[in-house]
C-alpha cells in the first residue's frame, strides 16, 4: 500500500496531459463533418478494426519484425565496427573519411539504391535501416572505446588482463554510456527508415498503409496508421530505456553517490 | 658531517637476493634538442622481503621510475630487472597499487569482481574465492565485497585496491603515492595496514611517496632521488625497531634525525633542480 502510492503519483503525473489532450480531441472532433478531421471516435473504431484485427498479422507484425531486425543488426554491427575503429588507430585513419561520408548522406537518399539492389523486398527495408541507422552507434562506440582513462589502461596491463578481459570487462563497459547514446539515435533512425522505406517501396506494412490510405482518401485510416506509428516509437523507446537503465545501473548509482557527497 | 650520523649504503650489499634491480636506468621524453631527460642513470636494488620507500621532490620522475619498474614504460637506456630477468612487459609476480583509486577500480564492477578480474583464467574458482576472502579480511573489508567502489569512502576504496594487489599474491607490491588522496587520519590507518599486510603476506614492497614522515616511518630503506634529471642522491638504511608504532616510533630521537636528514637532502635536490632549469 505504502509502496503503491508513489507509483500511482508518478503514473498520474505522466498521464494527465495525454489524457487531457485525448479528451479535448474527442469533444472538439465529435460530429465533425470535415473529411480531413474525422471524429476521434471514428479514428478509434478504424484503429480497433484494422490494428487489433486483420492487419495486425498482415501489416503490423511484418513491419515490427523488419524494424526490430534492422535495429538489432545496426546495434550489433555498429558496436562491432565501432569497437574495431576504437581499438585500431590504423583502421580509424583508413575508415574515417568513408564513415564520415556515409553518415553524412541523408538516409532516405539510400532508398533508390536499395531498390536497385534488393528490389521491393523485406531485405531491402532491413538493408535501408542498417545502412542509414548504423552510423551513430559506430561513431559513439569508437569514441567511447578510445576514451579509456590512462590509469585504467595501466591497471589492465600491469595485472596482465587477457585481450578478452580488456575488451569485455574494461573497454566496452567503459564505453557503454556513449554506446547507449548512439543506440538511441540508431533506434530513432530505424523507426524513420522502416516507415519511409515502406512508404516508397512495399506492398504491405504500416508505412505502406498510411501512405496508401492517404492517396485513396481513406482519412480515418491515415490517422489510425499514424497513431500506430506513434505508439511503436513510444513503446520501443520505453523498452530501450528499461534496458539502458539495467545495463548502466552502475553509472546512475555513481552519479547519485557523487551528488549525495 | 651528515654522513657520519647517517650510514648511506651504496656499496655494501647485505644478505637477501635482489628482486628488483635498476641498472643505469634512463628515460627521456621527446627527441632532439626538445628532449626532456627525466631519469639520468638511476641505480638501486630492492632485496626480497624489504620495504623500500622512494622519495623525491615533486617533478623528480617518481611515477616515471615506477612505470619503468612495472614494465609499463620502456626505458630509453639502462634496464630494470625483475627476479633476474630484464623487464620488457609487466612481470607476472608484480602488482601495482595506483595513486588514484577512483580511477583504478572499475566502477561497473563490485569490489569483489574488481579483485577477481586479474585472477580469472589463472586460478580455479575455489582458490580465487579463498584469495579474495583473505585479501578482503586482511584490509578490513570482510563482508564488503558486494559493494561498488562508488558506494565506499576514499579510504575504503584504497583498501579495496590494496586487496586487489594482495589477492594477486605478488612477490613485489609496487605502490605509487597510494595515500596522496586520503585525509590524514585515514592515511595513518592505511600506513599501519600496509605494514601489517606486508608481514602477513611476506611481500616485498616498493613504495613511492613525496611524504618524508611516511617514508621514514614505513621503510627499511629510503631511496632519496635528486631533482630532475633524476639520479639516486642517497640510499639510507632506516634502523628503527619493528614493529613500528605511530606514537612511539615517531617519538624516537632516531626518527627525528632520519627525518631531518631526508628533509635536507630533498631541499638540496629542489634547489639543484631550480639551478639546472635556469642553466638550461
Coordinates of C-alpha atoms in Angstrom, one line a residue:
Chain A
X1 CA 0.0 0.0 0.0
X2 CA 2.7 2.4 1.0
X3 CA 4.8 1.5 -1.9
X4 CA 2.0 1.7 -4.3
X5 CA 1.3 5.3 -3.5
X6 CA 4.4 6.9 -5.1
X7 CA 3.9 4.7 -8.1
X8 CA 0.4 6.0 -8.5
X9 CA 1.6 9.5 -8.2
X10 CA 4.2 9.1 -10.9
X11 CA 1.6 7.5 -13.2
X12 CA -0.8 10.4 -12.5
X13 CA 1.9 12.9 -13.2
X14 CA 2.8 11.3 -16.5
X15 CA -0.8 10.6 -17.7
X16 CA -2.8 13.8 -17.0
X17 CA -1.6 15.7 -20.1
X18 CA -2.1 12.8 -22.7
X19 CA -5.5 12.1 -21.2
X20 CA -6.4 15.8 -21.3
X21 CA -5.4 16.1 -24.9
X22 CA -7.3 13.0 -25.8
X23 CA -10.4 14.4 -24.1
X24 CA -10.1 17.7 -25.9
X25 CA -9.6 16.0 -29.2
X26 CA -12.6 13.7 -28.6
X27 CA -15.0 16.6 -27.9
X28 CA -13.5 19.0 -30.4
X29 CA -13.8 16.5 -33.2
X30 CA -17.2 15.0 -32.2
X31 CA -19.7 15.2 -35.0
X32 CA -17.0 16.8 -37.3
X33 CA -18.1 16.9 -41.0
X34 CA -14.7 17.9 -42.2
X35 CA -13.3 14.9 -44.2
X36 CA -9.7 15.7 -43.2
X37 CA -10.6 15.7 -39.5
X38 CA -12.9 12.8 -38.8
X39 CA -14.2 12.4 -35.2
X40 CA -11.8 10.7 -32.8
X41 CA -14.4 8.1 -32.3
X42 CA -14.3 7.1 -35.9
X43 CA -10.5 7.0 -35.9
X44 CA -10.5 4.8 -32.9
X45 CA -13.1 2.5 -34.5
X46 CA -10.9 2.2 -37.5
X47 CA -7.9 1.7 -35.3
X48 CA -9.6 -1.2 -33.5
X49 CA -10.9 -2.7 -36.6
X50 CA -7.6 -2.6 -38.5
X51 CA -4.9 -2.8 -36.0
X52 CA -6.5 -5.0 -33.4
X53 CA -7.9 -7.1 -36.2
X54 CA -6.7 -8.5 -39.5
X55 CA -4.0 -6.0 -40.2
X56 CA -2.1 -6.8 -37.0
X57 CA -0.9 -10.0 -38.7
X58 CA -0.6 -8.8 -42.3
X59 CA 1.0 -5.4 -41.7
X60 CA 1.9 -4.7 -38.1
X61 CA 3.9 -7.9 -37.3
X62 CA 6.0 -7.8 -40.5
X63 CA 6.7 -4.0 -40.0
X64 CA 7.7 -4.6 -36.4
X65 CA 9.8 -7.6 -37.4
X66 CA 11.7 -5.7 -40.0
X67 CA 12.2 -2.7 -37.7
X68 CA 13.5 -4.8 -34.8
X69 CA 15.7 -6.9 -37.1
X70 CA 17.1 -3.7 -38.7
X71 CA 17.7 -2.1 -35.4
X72 CA 19.4 -5.2 -33.9
X73 CA 21.7 -5.6 -36.9
X74 CA 22.6 -1.9 -36.7
X75 CA 23.2 -2.2 -33.0
X76 CA 25.4 -5.3 -33.1
X77 CA 27.2 -4.3 -36.3
X78 CA 27.6 -0.7 -35.0
X79 CA 29.2 -1.8 -31.8
X80 CA 31.4 -4.3 -33.5
X81 CA 32.6 -1.9 -36.2
X82 CA 32.9 0.9 -33.6
X83 CA 35.0 -1.3 -31.3
X84 CA 37.3 -2.1 -34.1
X85 CA 37.7 1.5 -35.1
X86 CA 38.2 2.5 -31.5
X87 CA 40.9 -0.1 -30.9
X88 CA 42.9 0.3 -34.1
X89 CA 44.3 3.8 -34.9
X90 CA 45.3 2.5 -38.4
X91 CA 41.7 1.2 -39.1
X92 CA 40.4 4.6 -37.8
X93 CA 42.6 6.6 -40.2
X94 CA 41.7 4.4 -43.1
X95 CA 37.9 4.3 -42.4
X96 CA 37.4 7.9 -41.1
X97 CA 36.7 9.6 -44.5
X98 CA 34.4 6.8 -45.7
X99 CA 32.5 6.7 -42.4
X100 CA 32.1 10.4 -42.4
X101 CA 30.9 10.4 -46.0
X102 CA 28.3 7.6 -45.4
X103 CA 26.9 9.1 -42.3
X104 CA 26.6 12.5 -44.0
X105 CA 24.3 11.0 -46.6
X106 CA 20.7 11.8 -45.7
X107 CA 19.4 8.2 -45.0
X108 CA 16.3 8.4 -47.3
X109 CA 18.7 9.1 -50.2
X110 CA 19.7 5.4 -49.9
X111 CA 16.3 4.3 -51.0
X112 CA 16.7 4.3 -54.8
X113 CA 20.0 2.4 -54.4
X114 CA 18.4 -0.1 -52.0
X115 CA 15.6 -0.6 -54.5
X116 CA 18.0 -1.2 -57.3
X117 CA 20.0 -3.7 -55.3
X118 CA 17.3 -5.6 -53.5
X119 CA 14.0 -4.7 -55.2
X120 CA 10.7 -4.3 -53.3
X121 CA 11.5 -6.9 -50.6
X122 CA 11.7 -7.1 -46.9
X123 CA 15.5 -7.5 -47.3
X124 CA 15.5 -4.0 -48.9
X125 CA 13.7 -2.5 -45.9
X126 CA 16.1 -4.0 -43.4
X127 CA 19.1 -3.1 -45.5
X128 CA 17.9 0.5 -45.7
X129 CA 17.6 0.7 -41.9
X130 CA 21.1 -0.8 -41.4
X131 CA 22.8 1.5 -44.0
X132 CA 21.2 4.6 -42.6
X133 CA 21.0 3.9 -38.9
X134 CA 24.2 2.2 -38.0
X135 CA 26.5 5.3 -38.0
X136 CA 25.7 7.0 -34.7
X137 CA 26.4 3.7 -32.9
X138 CA 29.6 3.2 -34.9
X139 CA 31.0 6.7 -34.1
X140 CA 29.9 6.7 -30.4
X141 CA 31.3 3.3 -29.7
X142 CA 34.6 4.2 -31.3
X143 CA 34.8 7.4 -29.2
X144 CA 33.8 5.5 -26.0
X145 CA 36.4 2.8 -26.6
X146 CA 39.1 5.4 -27.3
X147 CA 38.3 7.5 -24.2
X148 CA 39.7 4.9 -21.8
X149 CA 41.5 6.5 -18.9
X150 CA 45.3 6.2 -18.9
X151 CA 45.4 4.8 -15.4
X152 CA 42.7 2.2 -16.2
X153 CA 44.8 1.1 -19.2
X154 CA 47.9 0.9 -17.0
X155 CA 46.0 -1.2 -14.5
X156 CA 44.8 -3.6 -17.3
X157 CA 48.3 -4.1 -18.5
X158 CA 50.1 -4.4 -15.1
X159 CA 47.6 -7.1 -14.0
X160 CA 48.1 -8.8 -17.3
X161 CA 44.4 -9.0 -18.2
X162 CA 43.8 -11.0 -21.4
X163 CA 42.5 -9.3 -24.5
X164 CA 39.0 -10.7 -23.9
X165 CA 39.0 -9.3 -20.4
X166 CA 40.3 -5.9 -21.6
X167 CA 37.6 -5.8 -24.2
X168 CA 34.5 -7.2 -22.3
X169 CA 35.3 -6.2 -18.7
X170 CA 37.1 -2.9 -19.3
X171 CA 36.8 -1.2 -22.7
X172 CA 33.2 -2.0 -23.5
X173 CA 31.7 -1.2 -20.1
X174 CA 33.7 2.0 -20.1
X175 CA 32.2 2.9 -23.5
X176 CA 28.7 1.8 -22.5
X177 CA 27.3 5.2 -21.7
X178 CA 28.4 6.5 -25.1
X179 CA 27.3 3.4 -26.8
X180 CA 23.8 3.8 -25.5
X181 CA 23.7 7.4 -26.6
X182 CA 24.5 6.2 -30.0
X183 CA 22.0 3.4 -29.9
X184 CA 19.2 5.8 -29.0
X185 CA 19.8 7.7 -32.2
X186 CA 20.1 4.5 -34.1
X187 CA 16.7 3.5 -32.7
X188 CA 15.0 6.7 -33.8
X189 CA 16.6 6.4 -37.3
X190 CA 15.4 2.8 -37.5
X191 CA 11.8 3.8 -37.0
X192 CA 12.0 6.7 -39.5
X193 CA 13.6 4.4 -42.1
X194 CA 11.2 1.5 -41.8
X195 CA 8.3 3.9 -42.3
X196 CA 9.9 5.8 -45.2
X197 CA 11.1 2.6 -46.9
X198 CA 7.6 1.0 -46.6
X199 CA 6.0 4.2 -48.0
X200 CA 8.2 4.2 -51.0
X201 CA 8.7 0.5 -51.7
X202 CA 6.4 -2.1 -50.1
X203 CA 3.1 -3.8 -50.7
X204 CA 2.3 -4.1 -47.0
X205 CA 3.3 -2.7 -43.7
X206 CA 2.3 0.2 -41.6
X207 CA 4.2 2.8 -43.6
X208 CA 2.6 1.5 -46.8
X209 CA -0.9 1.5 -45.2
X210 CA -0.5 5.2 -44.1
X211 CA 0.5 6.5 -47.5
X212 CA -1.9 4.3 -49.4
X213 CA -4.8 5.3 -47.3
X214 CA -3.9 8.9 -47.7
X215 CA -3.7 8.5 -51.5
X216 CA -7.1 6.8 -51.6
X217 CA -8.7 9.4 -49.3
X218 CA -9.3 6.8 -46.5
X219 CA -8.6 9.6 -44.0
X220 CA -9.6 7.7 -40.8
X221 CA -7.1 5.0 -41.8
X222 CA -4.4 7.6 -42.3
X223 CA -5.0 8.9 -38.8
X224 CA -5.2 5.4 -37.3
X225 CA -2.0 4.4 -39.0
X226 CA -0.2 7.5 -37.7
X227 CA -1.4 6.6 -34.2
X228 CA 0.1 3.1 -34.6
X229 CA 3.4 4.6 -35.7
X230 CA 3.5 6.9 -32.7
X231 CA 2.8 4.0 -30.4
X232 CA 5.5 1.9 -31.9
X233 CA 8.0 4.7 -31.4
X234 CA 6.9 5.4 -27.9
X235 CA 6.8 1.8 -26.7
X236 CA 10.1 0.9 -28.3
X237 CA 11.7 3.9 -26.6
X238 CA 10.3 2.7 -23.2
X239 CA 11.8 -0.8 -23.8
X240 CA 15.1 0.8 -24.8
X241 CA 15.2 3.0 -21.7
X242 CA 14.4 0.0 -19.4
X243 CA 17.3 -2.0 -20.9
X244 CA 19.6 1.0 -20.7
X245 CA 18.7 1.6 -17.0
X246 CA 19.6 -2.0 -16.2
X247 CA 22.9 -2.0 -18.1
X248 CA 24.0 1.4 -16.9
X249 CA 22.8 0.9 -13.3
X250 CA 26.3 1.4 -12.0
X251 CA 26.5 4.8 -13.8
X252 CA 23.3 6.1 -12.3
X253 CA 24.4 4.9 -8.9
X254 CA 27.7 6.6 -9.3
X255 CA 26.0 9.8 -10.2
X256 CA 23.7 9.7 -7.3
X257 CA 26.6 9.0 -5.0
X258 CA 28.5 12.0 -6.4
X259 CA 25.5 14.2 -5.9
X260 CA 25.0 13.0 -2.3
X261 CA 28.6 13.5 -1.4
Chain B
X1 CA 79.1 15.8 8.7
X2 CA 75.8 14.2 8.0
X3 CA 77.5 11.1 6.5
X4 CA 78.9 10.3 9.9
X5 CA 75.4 10.1 11.5
X6 CA 73.6 8.5 8.6
X7 CA 75.1 5.5 7.1
X8 CA 74.4 5.6 3.3
X9 CA 74.6 2.3 1.7
X10 CA 75.7 2.2 -1.9
X11 CA 78.5 -0.4 -2.0
X12 CA 77.9 -2.9 0.8
X13 CA 75.1 -5.2 -0.2
X14 CA 73.7 -7.1 2.8
X15 CA 72.1 -10.5 2.7
X16 CA 69.0 -11.2 0.5
X17 CA 68.8 -11.6 -3.2
X18 CA 67.8 -8.6 -5.3
X19 CA 64.3 -8.9 -6.6
X20 CA 64.2 -5.6 -8.4
X21 CA 67.4 -4.1 -9.8
X22 CA 67.8 -0.8 -11.6
X23 CA 70.9 -0.5 -13.7
X24 CA 71.8 2.9 -15.0
X25 CA 68.1 3.5 -15.8
X26 CA 67.5 6.4 -18.2
X27 CA 64.3 7.8 -19.5
X28 CA 63.7 10.8 -21.7
X29 CA 60.6 12.1 -23.5
X30 CA 60.8 13.5 -27.0
X31 CA 63.8 13.6 -29.3
X32 CA 66.4 16.1 -30.5
X33 CA 67.0 19.4 -28.7
X34 CA 63.5 19.5 -27.3
X35 CA 64.0 16.1 -25.5
X36 CA 63.5 16.2 -21.7
X37 CA 65.7 13.9 -19.7
X38 CA 63.7 12.6 -16.7
X39 CA 65.8 9.8 -15.3
X40 CA 69.5 10.1 -15.7
X41 CA 71.1 6.9 -14.7
X42 CA 69.2 5.6 -11.6
X43 CA 70.8 2.7 -9.8
X44 CA 69.4 0.8 -6.8
X45 CA 68.1 -2.6 -5.9
X46 CA 65.3 -4.0 -3.7
X47 CA 66.0 -7.2 -1.9
X48 CA 63.5 -9.9 -1.0
X49 CA 61.4 -9.0 2.0
X50 CA 62.5 -5.4 2.1
X51 CA 60.2 -2.4 2.4
X52 CA 61.8 0.3 0.4
X53 CA 60.4 3.9 0.1
X54 CA 61.4 6.1 -2.8
X55 CA 61.1 9.9 -2.0
X56 CA 62.0 12.8 -4.1
X57 CA 60.9 16.4 -4.8
X58 CA 57.8 16.8 -7.0
X59 CA 58.7 16.5 -10.6
X60 CA 61.6 14.2 -9.9
X61 CA 60.1 11.5 -12.1
X62 CA 58.9 9.2 -9.4
X63 CA 55.9 7.9 -11.4
X64 CA 58.1 7.5 -14.5
X65 CA 60.5 5.4 -12.4
X66 CA 57.7 3.3 -11.1
X67 CA 56.2 2.7 -14.6
X68 CA 59.6 1.6 -15.9
X69 CA 59.9 -0.9 -13.0
X70 CA 56.3 -2.1 -13.6
X71 CA 57.0 -2.7 -17.3
X72 CA 54.5 0.0 -18.3
X73 CA 57.2 2.2 -19.9
X74 CA 60.2 1.3 -22.0
X75 CA 63.4 2.9 -20.6
X76 CA 65.5 5.0 -23.1
X77 CA 68.7 3.5 -21.6
X78 CA 69.9 1.1 -19.0
X79 CA 67.5 -1.5 -17.7
X80 CA 65.4 -2.8 -14.8
X81 CA 65.5 -6.4 -13.8
X82 CA 62.8 -8.3 -12.0
X83 CA 63.9 -11.5 -10.3
X84 CA 66.9 -11.6 -12.6
X85 CA 65.0 -11.1 -15.8
X86 CA 65.1 -7.9 -17.8
X87 CA 61.7 -6.2 -17.7
X88 CA 60.1 -5.9 -21.1
X89 CA 56.5 -6.4 -20.2
X90 CA 54.6 -6.2 -16.8
X91 CA 56.0 -9.1 -14.7
X92 CA 53.6 -11.7 -13.6
X93 CA 54.7 -11.6 -9.9
X94 CA 54.4 -7.9 -9.5
X95 CA 51.2 -5.9 -8.6
X96 CA 50.7 -2.2 -8.7
X97 CA 48.6 -0.1 -6.3
X98 CA 47.9 3.1 -8.2
X99 CA 47.8 6.6 -6.9
X100 CA 44.2 7.4 -7.8
X101 CA 41.9 4.6 -6.5
X102 CA 38.9 6.3 -8.1
X103 CA 40.4 5.7 -11.5
X104 CA 42.0 2.3 -10.9
X105 CA 38.9 0.4 -9.6
X106 CA 36.3 -0.3 -12.2
X107 CA 33.0 1.4 -11.2
X108 CA 30.9 -1.1 -13.2
X109 CA 32.0 -4.0 -11.0
X110 CA 31.6 -4.7 -7.3
X111 CA 34.7 -4.7 -5.2
X112 CA 34.8 -8.5 -5.3
X113 CA 34.6 -8.6 -9.1
X114 CA 37.3 -6.0 -9.3
X115 CA 39.6 -8.2 -7.1
X116 CA 38.6 -11.3 -9.1
X117 CA 39.3 -9.8 -12.5
X118 CA 43.1 -10.3 -12.6
X119 CA 42.7 -13.8 -11.0
X120 CA 40.2 -15.1 -13.6
X121 CA 41.6 -17.6 -16.1
X122 CA 44.6 -18.0 -13.8
X123 CA 43.3 -19.9 -10.8
X124 CA 40.4 -22.3 -10.2
X125 CA 37.2 -20.8 -8.8
X126 CA 37.7 -22.1 -5.3
X127 CA 41.2 -20.7 -4.9
X128 CA 40.0 -17.4 -6.3
X129 CA 37.3 -17.2 -3.7
X130 CA 39.7 -18.1 -0.9
X131 CA 42.2 -15.5 -2.0
X132 CA 39.6 -12.8 -2.3
X133 CA 38.1 -13.5 1.1
X134 CA 41.6 -13.5 2.7
X135 CA 42.6 -10.2 1.0
X136 CA 39.3 -8.5 1.9
X137 CA 39.6 -9.7 5.5
X138 CA 43.2 -8.5 5.8
X139 CA 42.4 -5.0 4.7
X140 CA 39.4 -4.8 7.0
X141 CA 36.7 -5.1 4.2
X142 CA 35.4 -8.5 5.2
X143 CA 31.7 -8.7 4.1
X144 CA 32.0 -5.5 2.0
X145 CA 32.9 -7.2 -1.3
X146 CA 29.4 -6.8 -2.7
X147 CA 29.6 -3.0 -2.7
X148 CA 30.5 -1.0 -5.7
X149 CA 33.6 1.3 -5.3
X150 CA 31.5 4.4 -5.5
X151 CA 29.5 3.2 -2.5
X152 CA 32.6 3.4 -0.4
X153 CA 34.7 6.2 1.1
X154 CA 38.1 7.1 -0.4
X155 CA 39.9 5.2 2.3
X156 CA 37.8 2.1 1.8
X157 CA 38.4 2.3 -2.0
X158 CA 42.1 2.4 -1.5
X159 CA 41.8 -0.6 0.9
X160 CA 40.0 -2.4 -1.9
X161 CA 42.7 -1.5 -4.4
X162 CA 45.3 -2.9 -1.9
X163 CA 43.2 -6.0 -1.5
X164 CA 43.3 -6.5 -5.3
X165 CA 47.1 -6.3 -5.2
X166 CA 47.3 -8.7 -2.3
X167 CA 44.9 -11.3 -3.8
X168 CA 47.2 -11.4 -6.8
X169 CA 49.9 -12.6 -4.3
X170 CA 52.8 -10.9 -6.0
X171 CA 56.4 -11.2 -5.0
X172 CA 56.7 -7.4 -5.1
X173 CA 53.9 -4.9 -4.4
X174 CA 54.6 -1.5 -6.1
X175 CA 52.7 1.4 -4.6
X176 CA 52.6 4.8 -6.3
X177 CA 51.8 7.5 -3.7
X178 CA 48.8 5.4 -2.7
X179 CA 47.7 7.7 0.2
X180 CA 48.1 11.1 -1.5
X181 CA 44.4 11.5 -1.9
X182 CA 43.1 10.5 1.5
X183 CA 42.7 12.5 4.7
X184 CA 45.3 12.5 7.4
X185 CA 43.6 10.1 9.8
X186 CA 42.8 7.6 7.1
X187 CA 46.4 7.9 5.9
X188 CA 47.7 6.9 9.3
X189 CA 45.4 3.9 9.4
X190 CA 46.4 2.8 5.9
X191 CA 50.1 3.1 6.7
X192 CA 49.8 0.7 9.6
X193 CA 47.6 -1.5 7.4
X194 CA 50.3 -1.7 4.8
X195 CA 52.9 -2.7 7.4
X196 CA 50.5 -5.4 8.7
X197 CA 49.7 -7.0 5.4
X198 CA 53.3 -6.8 4.4
X199 CA 54.1 -9.1 7.4
X200 CA 51.1 -11.3 6.8
X201 CA 51.8 -11.8 3.1
X202 CA 55.6 -11.6 3.4
X203 CA 55.7 -9.3 0.4
X204 CA 58.5 -7.1 -0.8
X205 CA 57.2 -3.5 -1.0
X206 CA 58.4 -0.7 -3.2
X207 CA 56.6 2.4 -2.1
X208 CA 56.8 5.8 -3.8
X209 CA 55.8 8.9 -1.8
X210 CA 56.6 12.6 -1.5
X211 CA 55.9 12.5 2.2
X212 CA 59.1 12.2 4.2
X213 CA 57.5 11.2 7.5
X214 CA 55.6 8.4 5.8
X215 CA 58.8 7.2 4.0
X216 CA 60.9 7.1 7.2
X217 CA 58.0 5.6 9.2
X218 CA 57.3 2.7 6.8
X219 CA 60.7 1.9 5.3
X220 CA 63.6 -0.4 6.0
X221 CA 65.4 1.7 3.5
X222 CA 64.8 5.1 1.9
X223 CA 66.0 6.0 -1.6
X224 CA 66.2 9.7 -2.0
X225 CA 66.0 11.0 -5.5
X226 CA 67.7 14.1 -6.7
X227 CA 65.8 16.7 -8.7
X228 CA 65.4 16.5 -12.4
X229 CA 67.2 15.0 -14.3
X230 CA 66.9 12.3 -11.6
X231 CA 69.6 10.1 -10.0
X232 CA 69.7 8.5 -6.6
X233 CA 71.1 11.0 -4.2
X234 CA 71.0 8.9 -1.0
X235 CA 70.3 5.3 -0.1
X236 CA 69.5 5.3 3.6
X237 CA 69.0 2.4 6.0
X238 CA 66.2 3.0 8.5
X239 CA 67.4 1.3 11.6
X240 CA 64.3 1.9 13.6
X241 CA 62.9 -1.0 15.6
X242 CA 60.0 -3.1 14.4
X243 CA 57.1 -3.2 14.8
X244 CA 56.6 0.5 14.1
X245 CA 54.2 2.5 16.2
X246 CA 52.6 5.8 15.2
X247 CA 53.4 7.4 18.5
X248 CA 56.4 5.6 19.9
X249 CA 58.4 5.3 16.7
X250 CA 57.8 8.9 15.8
X251 CA 58.9 10.0 19.3
X252 CA 62.3 8.3 18.9
X253 CA 65.3 10.7 18.5
X254 CA 66.5 8.5 15.7
X255 CA 63.2 9.0 13.8
X256 CA 63.7 12.8 14.1
X257 CA 67.3 12.5 13.0
X258 CA 66.5 10.5 9.9
X259 CA 63.5 12.6 9.0
X260 CA 65.6 15.8 9.2
X261 CA 68.4 14.2 7.1
X262 CA 66.0 13.2 4.3
X263 CA 64.3 16.6 4.5
X264 CA 67.6 18.4 4.0
X265 CA 68.5 16.2 1.0
X266 CA 65.2 16.9 -0.6
X267 CA 65.6 20.6 0.0
X268 CA 69.0 20.5 -1.6
X269 CA 67.7 18.5 -4.5
X270 CA 64.9 21.1 -5.1
X271 CA 67.4 24.0 -5.3
X272 CA 69.6 21.9 -7.7
X273 CA 66.6 21.4 -9.9
X274 CA 65.9 25.1 -9.9
X275 CA 69.6 25.8 -10.8
X276 CA 69.6 23.1 -13.6
X277 CA 66.4 24.6 -15.1
X278 CA 67.9 28.1 -15.0
X279 CA 71.0 26.8 -16.8
X280 CA 69.1 25.0 -19.5

